[in-house]
Coordinates of C-alpha atoms and ligand atoms in Angstrom, one line a residue:
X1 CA 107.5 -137.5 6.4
X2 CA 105.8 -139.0 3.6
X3 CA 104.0 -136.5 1.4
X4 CA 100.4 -137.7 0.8
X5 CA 98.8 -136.4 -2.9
X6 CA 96.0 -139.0 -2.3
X7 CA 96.3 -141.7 -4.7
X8 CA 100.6 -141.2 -4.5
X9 CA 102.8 -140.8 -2.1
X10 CA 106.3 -139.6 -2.5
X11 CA 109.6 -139.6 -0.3
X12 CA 111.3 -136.4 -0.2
X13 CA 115.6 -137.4 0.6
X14 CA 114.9 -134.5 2.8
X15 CA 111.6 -133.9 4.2
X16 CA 112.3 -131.2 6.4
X17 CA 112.3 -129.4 2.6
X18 CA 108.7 -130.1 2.7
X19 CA 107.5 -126.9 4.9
X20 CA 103.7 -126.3 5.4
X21 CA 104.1 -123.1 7.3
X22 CA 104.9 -119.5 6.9
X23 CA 108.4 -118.0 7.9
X24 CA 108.6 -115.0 9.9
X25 CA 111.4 -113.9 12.1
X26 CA 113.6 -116.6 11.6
X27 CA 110.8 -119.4 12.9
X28 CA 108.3 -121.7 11.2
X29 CA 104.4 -120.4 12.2
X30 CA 100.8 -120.9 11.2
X31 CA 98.8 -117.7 10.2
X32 CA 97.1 -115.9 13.4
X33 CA 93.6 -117.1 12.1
X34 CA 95.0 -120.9 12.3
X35 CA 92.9 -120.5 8.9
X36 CA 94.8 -122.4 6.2
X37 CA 94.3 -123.6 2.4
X38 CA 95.2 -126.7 0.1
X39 CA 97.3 -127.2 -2.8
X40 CA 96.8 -129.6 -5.4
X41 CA 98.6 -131.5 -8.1
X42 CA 97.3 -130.0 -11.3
X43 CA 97.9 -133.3 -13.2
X44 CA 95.2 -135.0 -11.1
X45 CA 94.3 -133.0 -8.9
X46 CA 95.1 -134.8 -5.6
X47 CA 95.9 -132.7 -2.5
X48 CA 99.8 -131.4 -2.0
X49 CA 99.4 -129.9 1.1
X50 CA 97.9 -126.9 2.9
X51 CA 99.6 -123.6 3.8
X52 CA 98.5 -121.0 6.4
X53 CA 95.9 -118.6 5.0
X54 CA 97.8 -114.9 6.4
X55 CA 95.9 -111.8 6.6
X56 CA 96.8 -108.3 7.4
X57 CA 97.8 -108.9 11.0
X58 CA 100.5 -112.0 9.5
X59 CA 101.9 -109.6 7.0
X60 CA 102.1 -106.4 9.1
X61 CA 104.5 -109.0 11.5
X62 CA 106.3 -110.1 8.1
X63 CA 107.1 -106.8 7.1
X64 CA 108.2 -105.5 10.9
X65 CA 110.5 -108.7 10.9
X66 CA 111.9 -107.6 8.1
X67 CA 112.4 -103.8 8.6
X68 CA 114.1 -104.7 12.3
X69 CA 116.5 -107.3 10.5
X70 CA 117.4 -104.2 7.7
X71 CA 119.8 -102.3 9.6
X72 CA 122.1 -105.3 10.7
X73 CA 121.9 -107.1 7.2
X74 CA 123.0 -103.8 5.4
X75 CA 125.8 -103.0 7.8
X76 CA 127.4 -106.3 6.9
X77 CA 129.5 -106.1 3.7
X78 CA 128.6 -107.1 0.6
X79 CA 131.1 -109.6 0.7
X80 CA 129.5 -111.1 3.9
X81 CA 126.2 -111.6 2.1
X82 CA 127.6 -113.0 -0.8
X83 CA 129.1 -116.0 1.2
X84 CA 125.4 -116.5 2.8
X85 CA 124.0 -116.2 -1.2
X86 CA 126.9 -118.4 -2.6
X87 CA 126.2 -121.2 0.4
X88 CA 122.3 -120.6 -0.4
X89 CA 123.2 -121.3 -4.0
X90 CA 125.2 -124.5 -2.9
X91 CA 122.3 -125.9 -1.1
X92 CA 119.9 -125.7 -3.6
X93 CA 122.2 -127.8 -6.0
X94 CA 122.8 -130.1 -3.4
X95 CA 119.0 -130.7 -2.9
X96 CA 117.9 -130.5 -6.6
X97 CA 116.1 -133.8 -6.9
X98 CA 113.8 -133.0 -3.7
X99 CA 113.2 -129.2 -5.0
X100 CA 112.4 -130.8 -8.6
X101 CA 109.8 -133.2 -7.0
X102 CA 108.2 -130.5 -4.9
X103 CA 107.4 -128.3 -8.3
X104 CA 106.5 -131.4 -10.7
X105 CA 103.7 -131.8 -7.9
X106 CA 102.9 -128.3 -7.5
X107 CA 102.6 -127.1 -10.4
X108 CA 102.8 -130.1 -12.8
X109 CA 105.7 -129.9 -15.6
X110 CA 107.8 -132.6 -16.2
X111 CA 110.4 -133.4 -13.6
X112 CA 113.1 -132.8 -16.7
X113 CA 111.9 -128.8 -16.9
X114 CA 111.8 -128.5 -13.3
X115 CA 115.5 -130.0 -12.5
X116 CA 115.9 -127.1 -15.7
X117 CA 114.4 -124.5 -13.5
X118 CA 115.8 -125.5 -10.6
X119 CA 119.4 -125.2 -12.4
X120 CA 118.0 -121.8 -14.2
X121 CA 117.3 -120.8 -10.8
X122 CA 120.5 -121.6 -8.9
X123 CA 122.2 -119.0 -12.1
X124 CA 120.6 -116.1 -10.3
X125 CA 122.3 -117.4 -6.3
X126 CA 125.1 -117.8 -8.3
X127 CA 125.1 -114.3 -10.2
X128 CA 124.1 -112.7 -7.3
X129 CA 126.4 -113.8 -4.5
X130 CA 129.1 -112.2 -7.1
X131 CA 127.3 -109.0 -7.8
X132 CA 127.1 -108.5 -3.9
X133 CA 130.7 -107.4 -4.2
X134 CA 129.9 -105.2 -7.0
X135 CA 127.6 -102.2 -6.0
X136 CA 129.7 -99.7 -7.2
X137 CA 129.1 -95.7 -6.7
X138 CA 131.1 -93.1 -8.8
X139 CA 133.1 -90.2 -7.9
X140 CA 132.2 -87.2 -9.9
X141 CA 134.7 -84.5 -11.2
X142 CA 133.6 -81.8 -8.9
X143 CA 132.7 -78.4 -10.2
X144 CA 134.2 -76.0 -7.7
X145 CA 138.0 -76.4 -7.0
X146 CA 137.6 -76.4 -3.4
X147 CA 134.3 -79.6 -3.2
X148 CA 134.7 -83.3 -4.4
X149 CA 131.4 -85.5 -5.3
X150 CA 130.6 -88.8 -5.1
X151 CA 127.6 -91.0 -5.1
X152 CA 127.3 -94.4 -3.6
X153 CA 124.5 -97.1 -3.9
X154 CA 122.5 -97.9 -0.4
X155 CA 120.1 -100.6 -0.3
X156 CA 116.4 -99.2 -0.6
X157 CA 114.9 -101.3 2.2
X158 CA 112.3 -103.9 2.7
X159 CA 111.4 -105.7 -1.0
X160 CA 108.1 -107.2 -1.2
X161 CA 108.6 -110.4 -3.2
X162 CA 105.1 -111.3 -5.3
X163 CA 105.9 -114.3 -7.7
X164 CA 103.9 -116.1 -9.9
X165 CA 102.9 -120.3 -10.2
X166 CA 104.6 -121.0 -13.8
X167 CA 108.1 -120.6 -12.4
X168 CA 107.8 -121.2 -8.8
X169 CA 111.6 -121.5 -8.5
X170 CA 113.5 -119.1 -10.4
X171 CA 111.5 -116.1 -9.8
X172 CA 111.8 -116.4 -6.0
X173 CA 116.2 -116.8 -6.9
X174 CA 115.5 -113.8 -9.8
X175 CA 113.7 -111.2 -7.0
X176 CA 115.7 -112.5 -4.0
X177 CA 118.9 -113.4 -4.9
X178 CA 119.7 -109.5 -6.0
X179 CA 117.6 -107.9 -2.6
X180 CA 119.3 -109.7 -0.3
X181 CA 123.2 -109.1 -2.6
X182 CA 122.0 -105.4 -2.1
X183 CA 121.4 -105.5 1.7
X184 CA 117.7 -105.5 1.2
X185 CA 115.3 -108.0 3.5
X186 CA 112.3 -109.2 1.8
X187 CA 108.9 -110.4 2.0
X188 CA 107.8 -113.1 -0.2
X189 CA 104.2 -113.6 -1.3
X190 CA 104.4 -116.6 -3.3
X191 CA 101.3 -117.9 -5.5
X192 CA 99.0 -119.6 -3.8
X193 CA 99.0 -122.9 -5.5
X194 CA 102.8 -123.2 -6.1
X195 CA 104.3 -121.9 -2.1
X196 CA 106.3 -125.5 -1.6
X197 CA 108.7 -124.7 -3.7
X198 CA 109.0 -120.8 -2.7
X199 CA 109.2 -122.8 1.2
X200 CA 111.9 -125.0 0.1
X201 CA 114.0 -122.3 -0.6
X202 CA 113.4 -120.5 2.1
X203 CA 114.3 -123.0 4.8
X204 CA 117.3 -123.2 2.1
X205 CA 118.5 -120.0 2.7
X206 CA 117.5 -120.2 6.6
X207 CA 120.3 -123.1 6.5
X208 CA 122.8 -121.3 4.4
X209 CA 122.8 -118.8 7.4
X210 CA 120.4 -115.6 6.2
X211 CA 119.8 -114.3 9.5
X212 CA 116.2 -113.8 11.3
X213 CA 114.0 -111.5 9.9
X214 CA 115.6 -111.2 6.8
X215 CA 114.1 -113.7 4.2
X216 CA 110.3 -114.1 5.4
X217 CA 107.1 -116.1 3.5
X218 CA 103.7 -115.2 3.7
X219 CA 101.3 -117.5 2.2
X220 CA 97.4 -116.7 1.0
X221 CA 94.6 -118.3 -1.1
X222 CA 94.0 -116.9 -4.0
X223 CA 90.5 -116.0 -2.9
X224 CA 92.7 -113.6 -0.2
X225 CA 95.3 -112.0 -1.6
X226 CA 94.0 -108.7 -1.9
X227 CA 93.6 -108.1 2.0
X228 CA 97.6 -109.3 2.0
X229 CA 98.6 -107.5 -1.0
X230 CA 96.8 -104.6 -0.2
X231 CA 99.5 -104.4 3.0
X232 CA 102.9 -105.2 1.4
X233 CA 101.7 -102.5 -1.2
X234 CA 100.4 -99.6 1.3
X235 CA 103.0 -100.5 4.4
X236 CA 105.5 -97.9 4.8
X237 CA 108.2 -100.4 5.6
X238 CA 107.8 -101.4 2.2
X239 CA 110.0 -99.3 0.0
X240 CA 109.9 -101.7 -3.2
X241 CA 107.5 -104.2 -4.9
X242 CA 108.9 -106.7 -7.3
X243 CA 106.3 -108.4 -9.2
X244 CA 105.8 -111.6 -11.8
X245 CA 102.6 -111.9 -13.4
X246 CA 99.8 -110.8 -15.3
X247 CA 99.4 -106.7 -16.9
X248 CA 95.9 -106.5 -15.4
X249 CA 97.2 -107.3 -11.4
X250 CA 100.7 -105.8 -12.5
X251 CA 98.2 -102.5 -12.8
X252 CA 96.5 -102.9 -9.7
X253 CA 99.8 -103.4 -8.0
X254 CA 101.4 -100.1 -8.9
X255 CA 98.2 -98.2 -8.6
X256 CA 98.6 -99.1 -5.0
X257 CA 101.7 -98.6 -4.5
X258 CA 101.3 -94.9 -5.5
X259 CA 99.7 -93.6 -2.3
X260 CA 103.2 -94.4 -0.6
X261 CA 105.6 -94.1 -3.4
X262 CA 106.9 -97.4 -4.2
X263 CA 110.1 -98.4 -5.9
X264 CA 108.7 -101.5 -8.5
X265 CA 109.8 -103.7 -10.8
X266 CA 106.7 -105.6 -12.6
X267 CA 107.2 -108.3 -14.8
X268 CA 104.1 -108.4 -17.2
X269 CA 102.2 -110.2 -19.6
X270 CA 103.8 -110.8 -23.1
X271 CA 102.5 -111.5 -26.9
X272 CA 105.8 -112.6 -28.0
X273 CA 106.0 -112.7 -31.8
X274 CA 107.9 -115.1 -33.6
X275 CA 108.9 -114.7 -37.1
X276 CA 110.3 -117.1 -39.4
X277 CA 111.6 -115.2 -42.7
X278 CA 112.4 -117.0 -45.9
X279 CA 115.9 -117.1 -45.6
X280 CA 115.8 -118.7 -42.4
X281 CA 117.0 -122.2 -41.4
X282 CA 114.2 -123.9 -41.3
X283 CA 115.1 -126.9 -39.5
X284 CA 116.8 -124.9 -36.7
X285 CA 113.9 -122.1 -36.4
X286 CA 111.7 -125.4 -35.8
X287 CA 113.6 -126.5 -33.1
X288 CA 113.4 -123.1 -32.3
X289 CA 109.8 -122.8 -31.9
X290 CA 109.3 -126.2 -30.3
X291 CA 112.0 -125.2 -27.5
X292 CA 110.4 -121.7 -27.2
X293 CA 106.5 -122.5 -27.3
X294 CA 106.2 -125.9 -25.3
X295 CA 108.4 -124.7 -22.3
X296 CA 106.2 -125.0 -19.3
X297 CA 103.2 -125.8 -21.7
X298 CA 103.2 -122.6 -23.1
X299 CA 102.4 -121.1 -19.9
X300 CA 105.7 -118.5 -20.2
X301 CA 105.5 -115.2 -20.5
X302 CA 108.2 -115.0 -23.3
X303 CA 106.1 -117.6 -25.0
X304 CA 105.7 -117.5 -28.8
X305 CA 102.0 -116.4 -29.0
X306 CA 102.3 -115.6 -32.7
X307 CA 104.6 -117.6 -35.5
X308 CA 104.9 -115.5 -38.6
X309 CA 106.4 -117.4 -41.2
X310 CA 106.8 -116.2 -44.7
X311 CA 104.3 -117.4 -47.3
X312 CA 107.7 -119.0 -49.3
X313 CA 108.2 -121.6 -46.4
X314 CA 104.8 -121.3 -44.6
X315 CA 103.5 -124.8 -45.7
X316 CA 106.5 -126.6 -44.9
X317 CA 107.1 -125.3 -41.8
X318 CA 103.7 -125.6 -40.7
X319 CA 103.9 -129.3 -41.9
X320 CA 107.7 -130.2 -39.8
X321 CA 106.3 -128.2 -36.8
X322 CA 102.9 -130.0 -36.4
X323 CA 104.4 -133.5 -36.6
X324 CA 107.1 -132.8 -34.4
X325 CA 104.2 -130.7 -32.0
X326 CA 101.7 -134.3 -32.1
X327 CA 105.2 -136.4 -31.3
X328 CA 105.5 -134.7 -28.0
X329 CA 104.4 -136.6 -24.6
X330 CA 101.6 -135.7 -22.9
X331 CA 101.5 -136.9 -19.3
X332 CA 101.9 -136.4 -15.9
X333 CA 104.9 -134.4 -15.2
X334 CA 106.2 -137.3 -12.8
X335 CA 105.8 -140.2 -16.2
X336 CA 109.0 -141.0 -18.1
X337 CA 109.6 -138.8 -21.6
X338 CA 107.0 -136.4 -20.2
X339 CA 107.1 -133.1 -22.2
X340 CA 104.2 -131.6 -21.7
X341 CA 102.2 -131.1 -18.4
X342 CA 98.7 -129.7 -17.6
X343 CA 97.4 -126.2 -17.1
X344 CA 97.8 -125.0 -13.8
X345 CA 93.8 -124.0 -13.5
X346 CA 90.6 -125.2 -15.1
X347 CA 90.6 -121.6 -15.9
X348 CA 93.5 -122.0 -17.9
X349 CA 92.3 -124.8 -19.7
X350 CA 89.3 -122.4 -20.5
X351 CA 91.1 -120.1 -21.8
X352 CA 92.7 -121.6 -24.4
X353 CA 89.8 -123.5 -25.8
X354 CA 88.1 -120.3 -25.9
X355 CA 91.0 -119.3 -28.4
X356 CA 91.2 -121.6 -30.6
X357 CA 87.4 -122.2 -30.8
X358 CA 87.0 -118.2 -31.9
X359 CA 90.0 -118.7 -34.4
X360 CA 88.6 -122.1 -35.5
X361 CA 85.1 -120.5 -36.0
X362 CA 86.8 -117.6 -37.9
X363 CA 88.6 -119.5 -40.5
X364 CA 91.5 -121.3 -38.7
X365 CA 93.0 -124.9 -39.7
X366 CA 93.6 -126.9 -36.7
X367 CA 96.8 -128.9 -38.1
X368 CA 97.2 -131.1 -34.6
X369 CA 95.9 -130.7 -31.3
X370 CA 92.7 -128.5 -30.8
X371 CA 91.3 -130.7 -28.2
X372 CA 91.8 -131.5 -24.2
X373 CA 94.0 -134.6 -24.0
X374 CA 93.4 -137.7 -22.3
X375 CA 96.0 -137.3 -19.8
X376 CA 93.7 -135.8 -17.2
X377 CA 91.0 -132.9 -16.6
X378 CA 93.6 -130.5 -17.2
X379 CA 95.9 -131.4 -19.7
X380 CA 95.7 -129.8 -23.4
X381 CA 97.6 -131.2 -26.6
X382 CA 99.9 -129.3 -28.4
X383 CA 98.2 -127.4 -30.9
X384 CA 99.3 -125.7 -34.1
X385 CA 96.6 -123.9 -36.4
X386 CA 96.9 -122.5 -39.6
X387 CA 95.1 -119.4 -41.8
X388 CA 95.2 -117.3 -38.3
X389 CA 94.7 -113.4 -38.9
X390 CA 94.4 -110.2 -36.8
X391 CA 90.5 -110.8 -36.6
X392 CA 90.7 -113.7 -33.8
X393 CA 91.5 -113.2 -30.0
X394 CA 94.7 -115.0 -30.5
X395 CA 96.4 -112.5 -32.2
X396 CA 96.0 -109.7 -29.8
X397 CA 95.5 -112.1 -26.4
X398 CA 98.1 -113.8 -24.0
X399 CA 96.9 -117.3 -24.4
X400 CA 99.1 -119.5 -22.2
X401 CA 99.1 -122.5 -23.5
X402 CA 100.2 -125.0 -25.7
X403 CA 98.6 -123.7 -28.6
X404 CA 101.2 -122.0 -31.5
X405 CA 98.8 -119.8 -34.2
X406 CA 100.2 -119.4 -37.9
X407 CA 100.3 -116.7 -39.6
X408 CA 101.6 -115.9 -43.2
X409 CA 102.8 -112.3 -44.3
X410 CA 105.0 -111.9 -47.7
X411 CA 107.5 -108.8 -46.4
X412 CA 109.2 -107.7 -43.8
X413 CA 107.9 -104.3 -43.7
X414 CA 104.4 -105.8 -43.1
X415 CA 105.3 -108.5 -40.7
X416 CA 107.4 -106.0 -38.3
X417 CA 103.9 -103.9 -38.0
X418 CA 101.5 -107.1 -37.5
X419 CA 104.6 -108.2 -34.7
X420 CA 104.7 -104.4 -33.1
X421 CA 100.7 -104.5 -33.4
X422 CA 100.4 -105.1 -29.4
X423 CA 100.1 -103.2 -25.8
X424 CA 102.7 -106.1 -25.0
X425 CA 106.6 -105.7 -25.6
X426 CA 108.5 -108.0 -23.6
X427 CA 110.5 -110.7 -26.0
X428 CA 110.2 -111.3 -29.7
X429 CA 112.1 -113.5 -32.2
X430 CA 113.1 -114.2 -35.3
X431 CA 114.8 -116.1 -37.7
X432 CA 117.0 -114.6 -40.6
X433 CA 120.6 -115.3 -41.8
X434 CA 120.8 -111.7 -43.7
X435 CA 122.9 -109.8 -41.5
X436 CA 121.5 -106.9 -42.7
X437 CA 117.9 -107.9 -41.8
X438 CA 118.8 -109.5 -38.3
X439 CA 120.2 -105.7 -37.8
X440 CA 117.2 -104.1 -38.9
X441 CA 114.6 -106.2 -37.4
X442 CA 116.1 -106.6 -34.3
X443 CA 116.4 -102.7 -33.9
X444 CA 112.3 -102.4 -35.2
X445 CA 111.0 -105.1 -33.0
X446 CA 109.0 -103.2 -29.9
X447 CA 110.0 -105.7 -27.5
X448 CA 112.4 -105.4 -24.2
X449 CA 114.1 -108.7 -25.3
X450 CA 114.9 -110.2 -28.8
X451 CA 115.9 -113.3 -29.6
X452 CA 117.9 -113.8 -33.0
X453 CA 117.9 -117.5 -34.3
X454 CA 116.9 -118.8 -31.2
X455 CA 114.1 -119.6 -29.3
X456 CA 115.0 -120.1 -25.6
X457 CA 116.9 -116.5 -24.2
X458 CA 117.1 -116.3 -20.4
X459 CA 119.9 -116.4 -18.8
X460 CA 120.8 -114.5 -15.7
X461 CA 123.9 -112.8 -17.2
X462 CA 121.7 -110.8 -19.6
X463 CA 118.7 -108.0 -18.4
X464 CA 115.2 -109.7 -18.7
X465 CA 112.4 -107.3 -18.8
X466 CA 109.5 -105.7 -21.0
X467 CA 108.6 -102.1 -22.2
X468 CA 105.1 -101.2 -22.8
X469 CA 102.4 -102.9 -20.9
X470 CA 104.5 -105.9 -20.3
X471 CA 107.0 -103.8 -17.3
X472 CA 109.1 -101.9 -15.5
X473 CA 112.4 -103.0 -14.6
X474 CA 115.4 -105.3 -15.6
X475 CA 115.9 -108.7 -13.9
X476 CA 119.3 -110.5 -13.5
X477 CA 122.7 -108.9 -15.2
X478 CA 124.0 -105.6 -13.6
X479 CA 120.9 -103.7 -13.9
X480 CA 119.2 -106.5 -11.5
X481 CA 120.8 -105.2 -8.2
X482 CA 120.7 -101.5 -9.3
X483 CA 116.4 -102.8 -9.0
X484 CA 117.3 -103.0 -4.6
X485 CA 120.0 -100.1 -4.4
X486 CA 119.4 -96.1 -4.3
X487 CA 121.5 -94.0 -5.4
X488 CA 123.1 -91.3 -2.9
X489 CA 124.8 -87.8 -4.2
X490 CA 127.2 -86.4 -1.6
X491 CA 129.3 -83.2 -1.6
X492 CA 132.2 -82.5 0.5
X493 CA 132.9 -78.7 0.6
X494 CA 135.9 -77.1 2.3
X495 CA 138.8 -79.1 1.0
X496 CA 141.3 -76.7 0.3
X497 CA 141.2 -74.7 3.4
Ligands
SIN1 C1 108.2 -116.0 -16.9 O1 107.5 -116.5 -17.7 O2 107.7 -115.3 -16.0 C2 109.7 -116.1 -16.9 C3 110.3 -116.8 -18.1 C4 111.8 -116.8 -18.0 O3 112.4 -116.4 -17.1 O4 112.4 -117.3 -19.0

């Protein structure tokens, strides 16, 4: 099947990968209202494809699919499911090219960053097919002579799967990967203008042998998703919600989940501070910063939202970082060289003019960028402003975007209060080669993650997650299955009669 974006077309190796439908039960379906909505190509805005439009009635048949598939999926070992998750992870390696194609369109970035996330993603099938094998309990040095104790970890049941647009890959691999390792079956709800991808991998994990019931894929427009959410959230079935996205529907999400007491995990918004001390390398912390802030176009959630760089290097980073910021290609994702790609929504693109036009009518330098580029409707330059200070939006907003804001501070002890000076706390950085600093900033930083002379941290070895108003919950490592297990205490009394 050739997939028509309107002015392009492109041939998928595989175009069964190319799935316009919603998976429930094991079987490919429209939503009951036949109602259905498109996707388009952020870069120019041609049509993807369309996707049923579920409701209530589509994910009430999800989530029974699911719950009937739980007690056979969780009676297999772990062992069983981690040769399913290993052969899941195999076939998405095998079909990287076509999965990379399917997110450039979808959600725009360069086909270099999505064969990255498509490789970050296949870490967590990888991790996770292992950590299957791995759910270990503990036996408990009993109190009475006569009783032994023990607890065990037991899957907590059906996981619904909400993931966001900027990594429509590796947050379905992040969520899934460790449900389906604990025994759990899942629902997924992925954004509404990124599903292909999410799709993809589901009929990948259909082929690697994931029995009926137990991966499903409800789709929705953004318009909605409340009707749908409002279900996966208030469904007894449900017994956990794992989330990536914004604080403000990260909020609404658990203030649902409250009427039926909800396991979640909710992966938030971040203000990521990035601070460059004097004693830093400078030529590494701007590699640093161009790896960490142009990722995705800025649109991470572990983005650098604020550079602090110390008033002895300030000029001269500012200077290295805005000529290697205007050097970067700006094009669609699809071009040669591309680096960076458009915003996802004219929304977006809103947003971050409305940030740096507050910060530029408050006293900010623009040193490069500050405009829309000629790329297409939605595509923004890379921006890098100078003389920002805590009185513009920038400093306390989540901008998502390619725009990096400058600001100068003299010590350490004021630069670790302007970086903890946020609701935020999921990843900060830094750049220091005084041990004893690294150890002392590093322990101050606010922040669920931090990042010491580098810019880029994720991996799926190591717990990704926030505190404060940026989550709840660890992703990947150990602690990412211990998100889909319970723990069980039991007591066995009488053993010495
Ligand atoms: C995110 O922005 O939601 C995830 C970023 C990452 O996994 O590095």
């Amino acid at each position: 099947m050739d997939i028509d974006t309107g002015d392009l077309t492109f041939q998928l190796k595989d175009q069964n990968l190319f799935k316009q439908k919603c998976f429930i039960n094991g079987e490919w379906v429209d939503s009951d209202s036949l109602d259905t909505f498109d996707v388009h190509n952020p870069s120019d805005l041609t049509l993807v494809g369309s996707m049923p439009n579920c409701s209530k009635s589509d994910t009430i048949k999800a989530i029974d699919a699911a719950n009937n598939s739980w007690v056979a999926w969780k009676k297999l070992t772990g062992k069983d499911r981690s040769i399913i998750i290993r052969k899941w992870h195999e076939l998405i390696l095998e079909n990287i090219d076509d999965l990379a194609l399917i997110m450039t369109l979808e959600n725009g970035k360069p086909i270099a960053d999505s064969r990255g996330e498509i490789i970050y993603a296949s870490w967590f099938t990888d991790w996770f097919s292992e950590e299957a094998k791995r759910t270990y309990g503990k036996t408990i040095p009993s109190t009475m002579a006569d009783r032994r104790m023990m607890s065990i970890k037991q899957p907590i049941g059906v996981c619904g799967i909400i993931t966001p647009w900027n990594f429509p890959a590796a947050m379905i691999t992040r969520k899934v990967a460790p449900a389906l390792a604990a025994g759990c079956p899942v629902v997924i709800k992925p954004a509404g203008s990124t599903p292909f991808s999410a799709t993809a991998l589901v009929e990948l994990a259909h082929r690697a042998g994931v029995p009926k019931g137990v991966i499903n894929l409800i789709s929705v427009s953004e318009e909605n998703v409340s009707e749908v959410g409002d279900e996966l959230c208030t469904n007894n079935h449900v017994r956990k919600i794992s989330f990536t996205g914004s604080t403000n529907v990260g909020r609404a999400l658990i203030a649902k989940t409250a009427s039926t007491i909800k396991k979640v995990s909710m992966e938030l918004g971040g203000h990521a501070p990035l601070i460059i001390f004097e004693d830093a390398d400078l030529d590494q912390a701007v590699e640093g910063a161009m790896a960490n802030k142009y990722r995705n176009s800025g649109q991470v959630c572990v983005s650098a939202n604020r550079i602090f760089v110390h008033e002895k290097i300030y000029d001269e980073f500012a200077k290295k970082f805005s000529e290697r910021s205007a050097a970067l290609k700006v094009s669609d994702g699809r071009e040669d060289g591309a680096q960076i790609g458009p915003l996802i929504t004219m929304s977006a693109v809103e947003k971050v003019q409305s940030h740096v036009e507050d910060a530029v009518s408050k006293g900010a330098k623009v040193m490069t960028g500050g405009a829309l580029d000629n790329a297409g409707k939605q595509f923004y330059k890379p921006t890098v402003m100078t003389n920002v200070t805590n009185k513009m939006k920038i400093f306390y907003e989540e901008t998502f975007g390619p725009v990096a804001p400058l600001i100068k501070f003299s010590s350490e002890e004021e630069v670790i209060k302007m970086a903890n000076d946020s609701n935020y706390g999921l990843a900060g950085y830094f750049y220091s080669r005084d041990i004893g600093r690294i150890y002392r900033v590093a322990e101050a930083l606010e922040y669920g993650m931090v990042g010491i002379n580098a810019g880029v941290i994720s991996t799926e070895v190591a717990p990704f997650g926030g505190i404060k108003e940026s989550g709840i919950g660890r992703e990947g490592a150990a602690e990412g299955i211990d998100e889909y297990l319970e723990t069980k205490y039991m007591l066995i009394a009488g053993i010495d009669d």
